[in-house]
Amino acid sequence: MAKAKRQYVCQNCGAVTYRWQGQCADCGEWNTLVEEAGESAFSAKHDLSKGGRTLALETLDAHSIMPERMLCGIAEFDRALGGGFVAGSATLIGGDPGIGKSTLLLQAAGRLALAGKSVVYISGEEATAQVRLRAQRLGLGKAPVALASATSVRDILATLGGGSDPDFIVIDSIQTMHSDLIEGAPGTVSQVRASAQELIRFAKDSGAALVLVGHVTKDGTIAGPRVLEHMVDTVLAFEGERSHQYRILRAVKNRFGGTDEIGVFAMGEGGLGEVANPSSLFLTDRSRDVPGSVVFPALEGTRPVLVEVQALTVRLASGATPRRAVVGWDSGRLAMVLAVLEARCGLQMGACEVYLNIAGGYRLTDPAADMAVAAALISAFSERPVPADAIVFGELSLSGEVRPVAHDGLRLREAAKLGFSTAWGPKGMKGVGGISVTGFTRLGELVDLMLGRD
Ligand code: TYD
Ligand code: MG
């Protein structure tokens, strides 16, 4: 057999080189290349065009059975999955340490076990006593979850394959798993890849729904290999600020459903509670009639969530470079809105320090936030509050035009439900549920209105 060739694998992006380098040529990260044993060198003597078996090709309209779905009973979790776990599928859930991944999965495992499913929970990070203690705190001490603390994939597969096929398997976390077929410490790209591959194969063969917990790196991607995301059917991101109680479960990839639904949770004494009405949660501590505060009806999939956008501007006396700090929104997008306000609306914000914050640790990705941010900035800059009963939304173009956005009806209806009576948005939207609407075609009109200019 040909000798295995040495290779260096980037622990950040999974790129492979055959010579050690200080910096990964693919992702540009420093000191991420680690030596790992490669697959045995490929021999050019093998001719792949010979010796294969002929595949039976099928048609698209052939009858196929819908995969079986399994609801865990935590509605927000099932919603993010697009209607529950799919039998024989693999789900990867990523998130910062301490965000609540283990708690959420233990709650789901407990619920499923109580509903009569056969559930196995393997922890590679905590001792069984710790998991048991947590389950008792969560009120799931009596749930018939089969528990083990293990890291060897060989032992885990032997255990899983030994009894009757489980319905639901949790592996917490994939970075602690170890396959003895591969050299290297747990957590390296090839270990993670090999362990995941074996576990996923077991899930597909046995028809179990497999959930892998994945660690997240500084920049928010699931640690180690992007390849892991390609191997699984569903990728979920569990987000939130540890200092806040809200957590959002978002599907990043889903082979069995959409990726636009979110689940909202609040971390409390009894674990993660479901939040059926997120808007009221994000607006509870809102400061009314304060300059720089604006309520924005964000849309998550088909679900409107009202959040508070806060802006603060500080005029600098000297010619020092002003600071721009953003929490919960894209800083490039903020720079764009500031440039539009300066160039198209004549607001001299260039010399101001600008701080933007989305309240409650929420992260905005909806492009309709442009107008809400602009309104918050104008309000902070002019020290005139936006009416407390108003919501603001709309997308901005570089020319200063206000563009229509998707689902304005849904946004207005949610705002009406929560007692808002005014909406500032793109021209052409219709008032819903008694909300009076003001439509704008240009951002300049909003500036005129807010500054009382004619
Ligand atoms: P955990 O699920 O261990 O996070 P992860 O697996 O993502 O690293 O969650 C840990 C945090 O959650 C911990 O800091 C304490 C908090 N927590 C509660 O506030 N209430 C609870 O009932 C539980 C179980 C945890
Ligand atoms: Mg954990």
Short mmCIF file of C-alpha atoms and ligand atoms in Angstrom, two decimals:
data_model
loop_
_atom_site.label_atom_id
_atom_site.label_comp_id
_atom_site.label_asym_id
_atom_site.label_seq_id
_atom_site.Cartn_x
_atom_site.Cartn_y
_atom_site.Cartn_z
CA MET A 1 0.00 0.00 0.00
CA ALA A 2 1.21 3.47 -0.78
CA LYS A 3 2.52 5.40 2.18
CA ALA A 4 0.07 7.91 3.63
CA LYS A 5 1.17 11.37 2.64
CA ARG A 6 1.54 14.06 5.30
CA GLN A 7 -0.83 16.91 4.93
CA TYR A 8 -1.60 20.12 6.75
CA VAL A 9 -5.21 21.02 7.32
CA CYS A 10 -6.42 24.51 8.20
CA GLN A 11 -8.46 24.24 11.43
CA ASN A 12 -10.49 27.25 10.41
CA CYS A 13 -11.62 26.50 6.87
CA GLY A 14 -10.52 22.92 6.21
CA ALA A 15 -8.16 23.76 3.34
CA VAL A 16 -5.45 21.16 2.73
CA THR A 17 -1.82 21.88 1.80
CA TYR A 18 1.17 19.58 1.63
CA ARG A 19 3.64 22.08 3.07
CA TRP A 20 3.37 23.86 6.38
CA GLN A 21 2.68 27.57 6.17
CA GLY A 22 2.20 30.19 8.86
CA GLN A 23 -0.89 31.56 7.17
CA CYS A 24 -3.64 29.62 5.45
CA ALA A 25 -3.68 30.57 1.79
CA ASP A 26 -7.42 30.00 1.58
CA CYS A 27 -8.92 31.87 4.51
CA GLY A 28 -5.96 34.01 5.55
CA GLU A 29 -6.00 32.90 9.21
CA TRP A 30 -2.64 32.62 10.98
CA ASN A 31 -1.29 29.51 12.75
CA THR A 32 -4.25 27.34 11.87
CA LEU A 33 -2.45 24.67 9.84
CA VAL A 34 -2.10 21.42 11.74
CA GLU A 35 -0.41 18.27 10.51
CA GLU A 36 -2.88 15.45 9.99
CA ALA A 37 -2.54 12.05 8.40
CA GLY A 38 -3.87 12.02 4.89
CA GLU A 39 -5.68 9.30 3.01
CA SER A 40 -3.37 6.86 1.30
CA ALA A 41 -1.94 8.35 -1.86
CA PHE A 42 -4.20 7.92 -4.83
CA SER A 43 -2.84 5.51 -7.33
CA ALA A 44 -3.14 6.49 -10.96
CA LYS A 45 -3.24 2.80 -11.88
CA HIS A 46 -6.92 2.58 -10.91
CA ASP A 47 -9.19 3.24 -13.83
CA LEU A 48 -12.57 4.38 -12.52
CA SER A 49 -14.30 3.84 -15.85
CA LYS A 50 -14.11 0.07 -15.38
CA GLY A 51 -15.61 -2.35 -12.93
CA GLY A 52 -18.51 -0.24 -11.61
CA ARG A 53 -22.10 -1.47 -11.40
CA THR A 54 -24.85 0.15 -13.43
CA LEU A 55 -27.23 2.35 -11.48
CA ALA A 56 -30.99 2.22 -11.95
CA LEU A 57 -31.89 5.80 -12.88
CA GLU A 58 -35.25 7.09 -11.71
CA THR A 59 -37.65 9.80 -12.81
CA LEU A 60 -38.59 12.91 -10.87
CA ASP A 61 -42.29 12.11 -10.83
CA ALA A 62 -41.86 8.66 -9.31
CA HIS A 63 -43.76 8.12 -6.10
CA SER A 64 -41.70 8.60 -3.00
CA ILE A 65 -42.66 8.41 0.63
CA MET A 66 -42.46 11.64 2.63
CA PRO A 67 -39.85 11.35 5.37
CA GLU A 68 -41.33 10.75 8.78
CA ARG A 69 -41.41 13.79 11.06
CA MET A 70 -41.06 13.74 14.79
CA LEU A 71 -42.32 16.70 16.82
CA CYS A 72 -40.39 17.24 20.03
CA GLY A 73 -43.25 19.21 21.54
CA ILE A 74 -41.23 22.39 22.03
CA ALA A 75 -43.17 24.43 19.47
CA GLU A 76 -40.43 27.01 18.89
CA PHE A 77 -37.88 24.24 18.23
CA ASP A 78 -40.21 22.37 15.88
CA ARG A 79 -40.97 25.60 14.05
CA ALA A 80 -37.28 26.40 13.44
CA LEU A 81 -36.85 22.88 12.06
CA GLY A 82 -39.71 23.44 9.64
CA GLY A 83 -42.02 20.97 11.41
CA GLY A 84 -40.02 18.70 13.69
CA PHE A 85 -37.09 16.31 13.31
CA VAL A 86 -36.89 14.07 10.26
CA ALA A 87 -36.18 10.38 10.82
CA GLY A 88 -32.84 9.30 9.37
CA SER A 89 -31.53 12.85 9.16
CA ALA A 90 -28.64 14.69 10.75
CA THR A 91 -28.95 18.11 12.35
CA LEU A 92 -26.05 20.28 13.46
CA ILE A 93 -26.68 22.91 16.09
CA GLY A 94 -24.04 25.56 16.65
CA GLY A 95 -23.74 28.38 19.12
CA ASP A 96 -21.46 30.17 21.57
CA PRO A 97 -20.44 28.35 24.75
CA GLY A 98 -23.02 28.76 27.50
CA ILE A 99 -25.77 29.89 25.16
CA GLY A 100 -27.91 26.86 26.06
CA LYS A 101 -27.35 24.18 23.40
CA SER A 102 -27.05 21.35 25.90
CA THR A 103 -30.04 22.63 27.85
CA LEU A 104 -32.24 22.88 24.76
CA LEU A 105 -31.31 19.41 23.53
CA LEU A 106 -31.78 17.87 26.95
CA GLN A 107 -35.24 19.43 27.08
CA ALA A 108 -36.06 18.12 23.60
CA ALA A 109 -34.66 14.68 24.47
CA GLY A 110 -36.68 14.58 27.68
CA ARG A 111 -39.91 15.55 25.95
CA LEU A 112 -39.41 12.96 23.22
CA ALA A 113 -38.59 10.26 25.76
CA LEU A 114 -41.71 11.09 27.77
CA ALA A 115 -43.69 10.84 24.54
CA GLY A 116 -42.53 7.24 24.19
CA LYS A 117 -39.62 7.65 21.78
CA SER A 118 -36.39 5.81 22.31
CA VAL A 119 -33.85 8.54 23.07
CA VAL A 120 -30.08 8.39 23.59
CA TYR A 121 -28.08 11.35 24.91
CA ILE A 122 -24.30 11.07 24.65
CA SER A 123 -22.28 13.78 26.34
CA GLY A 124 -18.61 14.09 25.57
CA GLU A 125 -18.27 17.18 27.75
CA GLU A 126 -20.14 16.49 30.95
CA ALA A 127 -20.27 13.53 33.30
CA THR A 128 -23.57 11.66 33.46
CA ALA A 129 -24.07 12.96 37.01
CA GLN A 130 -23.94 16.54 35.73
CA VAL A 131 -26.43 15.84 32.96
CA ARG A 132 -28.72 14.05 35.42
CA LEU A 133 -28.57 16.98 37.82
CA ARG A 134 -29.49 19.37 35.05
CA ALA A 135 -32.35 17.14 33.92
CA GLN A 136 -33.70 17.17 37.49
CA ARG A 137 -33.49 20.97 37.57
CA LEU A 138 -35.42 21.04 34.31
CA GLY A 139 -38.10 18.82 35.78
CA LEU A 140 -37.15 15.95 33.48
CA GLY A 141 -35.63 13.65 36.09
CA LYS A 142 -38.21 10.98 35.32
CA ALA A 143 -37.82 11.06 31.53
CA PRO A 144 -36.54 7.70 30.23
CA VAL A 145 -33.52 9.12 28.37
CA ALA A 146 -30.64 6.66 27.91
CA LEU A 147 -27.57 8.55 29.03
CA ALA A 148 -23.84 8.03 28.56
CA SER A 149 -20.68 10.03 28.87
CA ALA A 150 -18.37 8.93 26.05
CA THR A 151 -16.09 10.23 23.34
CA SER A 152 -15.09 7.13 21.39
CA VAL A 153 -17.18 6.84 18.24
CA ARG A 154 -16.46 3.11 18.10
CA ASP A 155 -17.92 2.59 21.61
CA ILE A 156 -20.87 4.82 20.82
CA LEU A 157 -21.71 2.98 17.62
CA ALA A 158 -21.39 -0.38 19.38
CA THR A 159 -23.80 0.83 22.05
CA LEU A 160 -26.29 2.35 19.63
CA GLY A 161 -26.23 -0.68 17.36
CA GLY A 162 -26.45 -3.14 20.28
CA GLY A 163 -30.07 -2.66 21.27
CA SER A 164 -33.19 -1.71 19.40
CA ASP A 165 -32.77 1.24 17.03
CA PRO A 166 -33.12 4.57 18.82
CA ASP A 167 -35.43 7.27 17.42
CA PHE A 168 -33.45 10.27 18.60
CA ILE A 169 -29.72 10.62 19.30
CA VAL A 170 -27.92 13.64 20.73
CA ILE A 171 -24.13 13.93 20.46
CA ASP A 172 -22.84 16.77 22.64
CA SER A 173 -20.47 17.82 21.10
CA ILE A 174 -18.99 16.60 17.83
CA GLN A 175 -15.70 18.37 18.66
CA THR A 176 -15.14 16.00 21.61
CA MET A 177 -15.69 12.83 19.57
CA HIS A 178 -12.78 10.63 18.63
CA SER A 179 -12.43 8.07 15.88
CA ASP A 180 -9.54 5.62 16.28
CA LEU A 181 -9.30 5.19 12.51
CA ILE A 182 -7.75 8.62 12.23
CA GLU A 183 -4.73 10.15 13.90
CA GLY A 184 -5.01 13.39 15.72
CA ALA A 185 -6.67 14.91 18.73
CA PRO A 186 -10.46 15.28 18.99
CA GLY A 187 -11.59 18.54 17.48
CA THR A 188 -9.20 18.55 14.54
CA VAL A 189 -10.82 18.78 11.14
CA SER A 190 -10.19 15.19 10.12
CA GLN A 191 -11.37 13.83 13.49
CA VAL A 192 -14.55 15.87 13.39
CA ARG A 193 -15.18 14.88 9.80
CA ALA A 194 -14.56 11.17 10.34
CA SER A 195 -16.61 11.01 13.56
CA ALA A 196 -19.51 12.88 11.99
CA GLN A 197 -19.41 10.66 8.92
CA GLU A 198 -19.72 7.47 10.97
CA LEU A 199 -22.49 8.84 13.19
CA ILE A 200 -24.45 10.20 10.23
CA ARG A 201 -24.13 6.87 8.44
CA PHE A 202 -25.57 5.14 11.51
CA ALA A 203 -28.48 7.60 11.61
CA LYS A 204 -29.28 7.10 7.92
CA ASP A 205 -29.13 3.32 8.22
CA SER A 206 -31.13 3.05 11.43
CA GLY A 207 -33.64 5.82 10.70
CA ALA A 208 -32.80 7.77 13.84
CA ALA A 209 -32.86 11.55 13.99
CA LEU A 210 -29.33 12.57 14.92
CA VAL A 211 -28.42 15.92 16.47
CA LEU A 212 -24.80 17.01 16.66
CA VAL A 213 -23.78 19.93 18.84
CA GLY A 214 -21.04 22.03 17.26
CA HIS A 215 -18.77 24.61 18.87
CA VAL A 216 -18.53 28.00 17.32
CA THR A 217 -15.38 29.99 16.63
CA LYS A 218 -14.80 33.67 17.33
CA ASP A 219 -16.29 34.78 14.03
CA GLY A 220 -19.44 32.73 14.59
CA THR A 221 -18.90 29.85 12.19
CA ILE A 222 -19.07 26.29 13.43
CA ALA A 223 -15.57 25.40 14.58
CA GLY A 224 -13.28 23.51 12.30
CA PRO A 225 -14.67 22.37 9.07
CA ARG A 226 -17.26 23.97 6.88
CA VAL A 227 -17.44 20.42 5.52
CA LEU A 228 -19.50 19.47 8.55
CA GLU A 229 -22.21 21.84 7.36
CA HIS A 230 -22.21 20.07 4.00
CA MET A 231 -22.48 16.64 5.56
CA VAL A 232 -25.61 17.26 7.61
CA ASP A 233 -29.16 17.87 6.41
CA THR A 234 -29.96 20.77 8.70
CA VAL A 235 -27.81 23.42 10.31
CA LEU A 236 -29.26 25.43 13.18
CA ALA A 237 -27.64 28.43 14.81
CA PHE A 238 -28.48 29.20 18.41
CA GLU A 239 -27.89 32.90 18.93
CA GLY A 240 -28.21 35.51 21.61
CA GLU A 241 -26.21 37.52 24.11
CA ARG A 242 -25.30 35.58 27.21
CA SER A 243 -26.07 38.63 29.33
CA HIS A 244 -29.62 38.72 27.97
CA GLN A 245 -32.21 36.04 28.45
CA TYR A 246 -33.43 35.83 24.83
CA ARG A 247 -32.19 33.14 22.50
CA ILE A 248 -33.01 32.72 18.86
CA LEU A 249 -32.82 29.43 17.05
CA ARG A 250 -32.37 29.98 13.35
CA ALA A 251 -32.16 27.46 10.51
CA VAL A 252 -29.14 28.23 8.35
CA LYS A 253 -29.59 25.26 6.07
CA ASN A 254 -32.52 22.86 5.85
CA ARG A 255 -32.89 20.10 3.30
CA PHE A 256 -36.44 19.39 4.50
CA GLY A 257 -37.88 22.85 4.85
CA GLY A 258 -37.35 26.58 4.66
CA THR A 259 -34.58 28.49 6.40
CA ASP A 260 -36.65 31.52 7.22
CA GLU A 261 -38.39 30.49 10.40
CA ILE A 262 -36.97 31.20 13.83
CA GLY A 263 -37.66 29.88 17.29
CA VAL A 264 -37.51 32.32 20.19
CA PHE A 265 -36.64 31.24 23.74
CA ALA A 266 -35.95 32.87 27.05
CA MET A 267 -33.43 31.32 29.45
CA GLY A 268 -34.82 31.14 32.94
CA GLU A 269 -34.66 29.17 36.16
CA GLY A 270 -36.39 26.17 34.60
CA GLY A 271 -34.30 26.11 31.45
CA LEU A 272 -35.34 27.51 28.08
CA GLY A 273 -38.92 28.70 27.93
CA GLU A 274 -40.74 29.26 24.69
CA VAL A 275 -41.59 32.80 23.71
CA ALA A 276 -44.70 32.73 21.60
CA ASN A 277 -44.95 36.49 21.30
CA PRO A 278 -41.40 37.79 20.82
CA SER A 279 -42.39 41.39 20.05
CA SER A 280 -43.70 42.05 23.53
CA LEU A 281 -40.47 40.57 24.94
CA PHE A 282 -38.14 42.76 22.91
CA LEU A 283 -40.09 45.90 23.69
CA THR A 284 -40.64 45.42 27.44
CA ASP A 285 -37.95 47.82 28.65
CA ARG A 286 -38.39 50.36 25.90
CA SER A 287 -37.56 53.93 26.69
CA ARG A 288 -40.36 56.14 25.37
CA ASP A 289 -40.01 59.68 24.09
CA VAL A 290 -36.23 59.52 24.14
CA PRO A 291 -34.39 60.84 21.09
CA GLY A 292 -32.73 58.07 19.08
CA SER A 293 -35.22 55.30 19.90
CA VAL A 294 -37.31 53.82 17.08
CA VAL A 295 -39.45 50.68 16.88
CA PHE A 296 -38.84 48.55 13.81
CA PRO A 297 -41.11 45.70 12.68
CA ALA A 298 -38.56 43.10 11.56
CA LEU A 299 -39.65 40.07 9.63
CA GLU A 300 -38.21 36.64 10.39
CA GLY A 301 -39.54 34.38 7.69
CA THR A 302 -43.23 34.94 7.91
CA ARG A 303 -43.08 36.09 11.48
CA PRO A 304 -42.98 39.75 12.45
CA VAL A 305 -40.89 40.71 15.47
CA LEU A 306 -40.91 44.26 16.80
CA VAL A 307 -37.53 45.47 18.02
CA GLU A 308 -36.17 48.74 19.30
CA VAL A 309 -33.39 50.47 17.36
CA GLN A 310 -31.34 52.86 19.49
CA ALA A 311 -28.95 55.50 18.17
CA LEU A 312 -26.68 57.98 19.88
CA THR A 313 -24.70 60.70 18.15
CA VAL A 314 -22.04 62.80 19.85
CA ARG A 315 -20.68 65.93 18.19
CA LEU A 316 -16.91 66.09 18.35
CA ALA A 317 -15.28 69.44 18.95
CA SER A 318 -11.87 68.65 17.55
CA GLY A 319 -10.98 67.11 14.24
CA ALA A 320 -10.46 63.65 15.75
CA THR A 321 -11.70 60.66 13.76
CA PRO A 322 -15.22 59.92 14.99
CA ARG A 323 -16.04 56.47 16.28
CA ARG A 324 -18.74 54.31 14.77
CA ALA A 325 -19.89 51.38 16.86
CA VAL A 326 -22.71 48.98 16.01
CA VAL A 327 -24.27 46.16 18.00
CA GLY A 328 -26.79 43.90 16.25
CA TRP A 329 -26.56 45.37 12.77
CA ASP A 330 -24.15 45.43 9.84
CA SER A 331 -21.56 48.22 10.19
CA GLY A 332 -21.23 48.55 6.41
CA ARG A 333 -24.95 49.17 6.20
CA LEU A 334 -24.70 51.84 8.91
CA ALA A 335 -21.95 53.60 6.96
CA MET A 336 -24.24 53.56 3.92
CA VAL A 337 -27.19 55.10 5.77
CA LEU A 338 -24.90 57.77 7.26
CA ALA A 339 -23.53 58.60 3.81
CA VAL A 340 -27.03 58.89 2.37
CA LEU A 341 -28.11 61.18 5.23
CA GLU A 342 -25.06 63.36 4.67
CA ALA A 343 -25.03 63.46 0.87
CA ARG A 344 -28.75 63.40 0.05
CA CYS A 345 -30.37 65.03 3.06
CA GLY A 346 -27.72 67.53 4.10
CA LEU A 347 -27.31 66.27 7.67
CA GLN A 348 -23.73 66.96 8.79
CA MET A 349 -23.08 63.73 10.61
CA GLY A 350 -19.53 63.25 9.37
CA ALA A 351 -18.02 64.85 12.46
CA CYS A 352 -20.25 62.94 14.90
CA GLU A 353 -19.48 59.81 16.80
CA VAL A 354 -22.28 57.36 16.06
CA TYR A 355 -23.42 54.45 18.22
CA LEU A 356 -26.15 52.07 17.11
CA ASN A 357 -27.66 49.32 19.21
CA ILE A 358 -30.45 46.84 18.61
CA ALA A 359 -32.07 46.33 22.00
CA GLY A 360 -32.29 42.95 23.67
CA GLY A 361 -29.28 41.38 21.99
CA TYR A 362 -31.26 40.86 18.80
CA ARG A 363 -29.44 40.72 15.44
CA LEU A 364 -31.12 42.42 12.50
CA THR A 365 -30.67 41.12 8.97
CA ASP A 366 -33.85 42.49 7.40
CA PRO A 367 -33.01 45.17 4.77
CA ALA A 368 -36.17 47.06 5.74
CA ALA A 369 -34.28 48.21 8.85
CA ASP A 370 -32.54 50.97 6.82
CA MET A 371 -35.34 53.50 7.38
CA ALA A 372 -35.69 52.67 11.06
CA VAL A 373 -31.95 53.19 11.55
CA ALA A 374 -32.10 56.43 9.55
CA ALA A 375 -35.01 57.65 11.70
CA ALA A 376 -33.13 56.75 14.89
CA LEU A 377 -30.06 58.63 13.66
CA ILE A 378 -32.05 61.71 12.62
CA SER A 379 -33.86 61.63 15.96
CA ALA A 380 -30.63 61.33 17.96
CA PHE A 381 -28.92 64.00 15.87
CA SER A 382 -31.78 66.49 16.14
CA GLU A 383 -32.67 65.48 19.70
CA ARG A 384 -36.33 65.13 18.71
CA PRO A 385 -38.00 61.87 19.68
CA VAL A 386 -39.95 59.79 17.21
CA PRO A 387 -43.57 59.40 18.44
CA ALA A 388 -43.72 56.47 20.88
CA ASP A 389 -46.70 54.94 19.05
CA ALA A 390 -44.92 54.85 15.65
CA ILE A 391 -43.10 52.09 13.80
CA VAL A 392 -40.65 52.84 10.98
CA PHE A 393 -39.46 50.60 8.14
CA GLY A 394 -38.28 50.67 4.52
CA GLU A 395 -35.21 49.91 2.43
CA LEU A 396 -32.99 52.78 1.28
CA SER A 397 -31.11 53.12 -1.98
CA LEU A 398 -27.90 55.09 -2.37
CA SER A 399 -29.84 57.80 -4.15
CA GLY A 400 -31.90 58.35 -1.01
CA GLU A 401 -35.05 56.69 -2.32
CA VAL A 402 -37.27 54.67 -0.02
CA ARG A 403 -37.95 51.24 -1.53
CA PRO A 404 -40.98 49.09 -0.82
CA VAL A 405 -40.35 45.98 1.27
CA ALA A 406 -41.92 42.55 1.50
CA HIS A 407 -44.96 41.82 3.67
CA ASP A 408 -45.78 45.33 4.87
CA GLY A 409 -49.25 44.03 5.81
CA LEU A 410 -47.80 41.48 8.25
CA ARG A 411 -45.59 44.11 9.85
CA LEU A 412 -48.47 46.56 10.27
CA ARG A 413 -50.81 43.93 11.68
CA GLU A 414 -48.28 42.92 14.35
CA ALA A 415 -47.72 46.57 15.27
CA ALA A 416 -51.48 47.16 15.50
CA LYS A 417 -51.79 44.14 17.76
CA LEU A 418 -49.26 45.66 20.15
CA GLY A 419 -50.98 49.03 20.27
CA PHE A 420 -49.03 51.06 17.73
CA SER A 421 -51.10 53.55 15.76
CA THR A 422 -48.71 55.17 13.28
CA ALA A 423 -46.41 53.75 10.61
CA TRP A 424 -43.76 55.53 8.57
CA GLY A 425 -42.73 53.47 5.58
CA PRO A 426 -42.48 53.25 1.81
CA LYS A 427 -45.15 54.96 -0.27
CA GLY A 428 -47.96 52.71 -1.41
CA MET A 429 -48.56 50.63 1.71
CA LYS A 430 -52.08 50.37 2.99
CA GLY A 431 -53.17 50.99 6.55
CA VAL A 432 -54.11 47.78 8.35
CA GLY A 433 -55.91 47.31 11.67
CA GLY A 434 -56.51 51.02 12.23
CA ILE A 435 -52.87 52.10 11.82
CA SER A 436 -52.48 55.43 10.06
CA VAL A 437 -49.68 55.25 7.52
CA THR A 438 -47.39 57.91 6.10
CA GLY A 439 -45.63 56.85 2.89
CA PHE A 440 -42.29 58.28 1.78
CA THR A 441 -40.58 58.13 -1.61
CA ARG A 442 -37.37 59.84 -0.50
CA LEU A 443 -35.47 59.87 2.78
CA GLY A 444 -35.36 63.67 2.55
CA GLU A 445 -39.11 63.75 3.20
CA LEU A 446 -38.62 61.87 6.48
CA VAL A 447 -35.88 64.33 7.49
CA ASP A 448 -38.20 67.26 6.68
CA LEU A 449 -41.01 65.74 8.71
CA MET A 450 -38.83 64.97 11.71
CA LEU A 451 -37.05 68.31 11.74
CA GLY A 452 -40.27 70.21 11.11
CA ARG A 453 -38.94 71.60 7.80
CA ASP A 454 -41.32 72.42 4.96
P1 TYD B 1 -25.67 25.14 28.37
O1 TYD B 1 -26.85 24.42 27.86
O2 TYD B 1 -24.70 24.37 29.19
O3 TYD B 1 -24.89 25.86 27.20
P2 TYD B 1 -24.03 25.24 26.00
O4 TYD B 1 -24.29 23.78 25.95
O5 TYD B 1 -24.51 25.98 24.78
O6 TYD B 1 -22.61 25.59 26.29
O7 TYD B 1 -26.24 26.40 29.15
C1 TYD B 1 -25.51 26.93 30.13
C2 TYD B 1 -26.08 28.20 30.69
O8 TYD B 1 -27.48 28.24 30.84
C3 TYD B 1 -25.48 28.30 32.05
O9 TYD B 1 -24.63 29.41 32.06
C4 TYD B 1 -26.60 28.42 33.00
C5 TYD B 1 -27.80 28.67 32.16
N1 TYD B 1 -28.99 27.95 32.65
C6 TYD B 1 -30.02 28.65 33.21
O10 TYD B 1 -29.98 29.86 33.32
N2 TYD B 1 -31.13 27.97 33.63
C7 TYD B 1 -31.23 26.62 33.54
O11 TYD B 1 -32.26 26.03 33.94
C8 TYD B 1 -30.14 25.90 32.97
C9 TYD B 1 -30.18 24.40 32.83
C10 TYD B 1 -29.05 26.59 32.52
MG MG B 2 -22.95 22.26 26.34
#
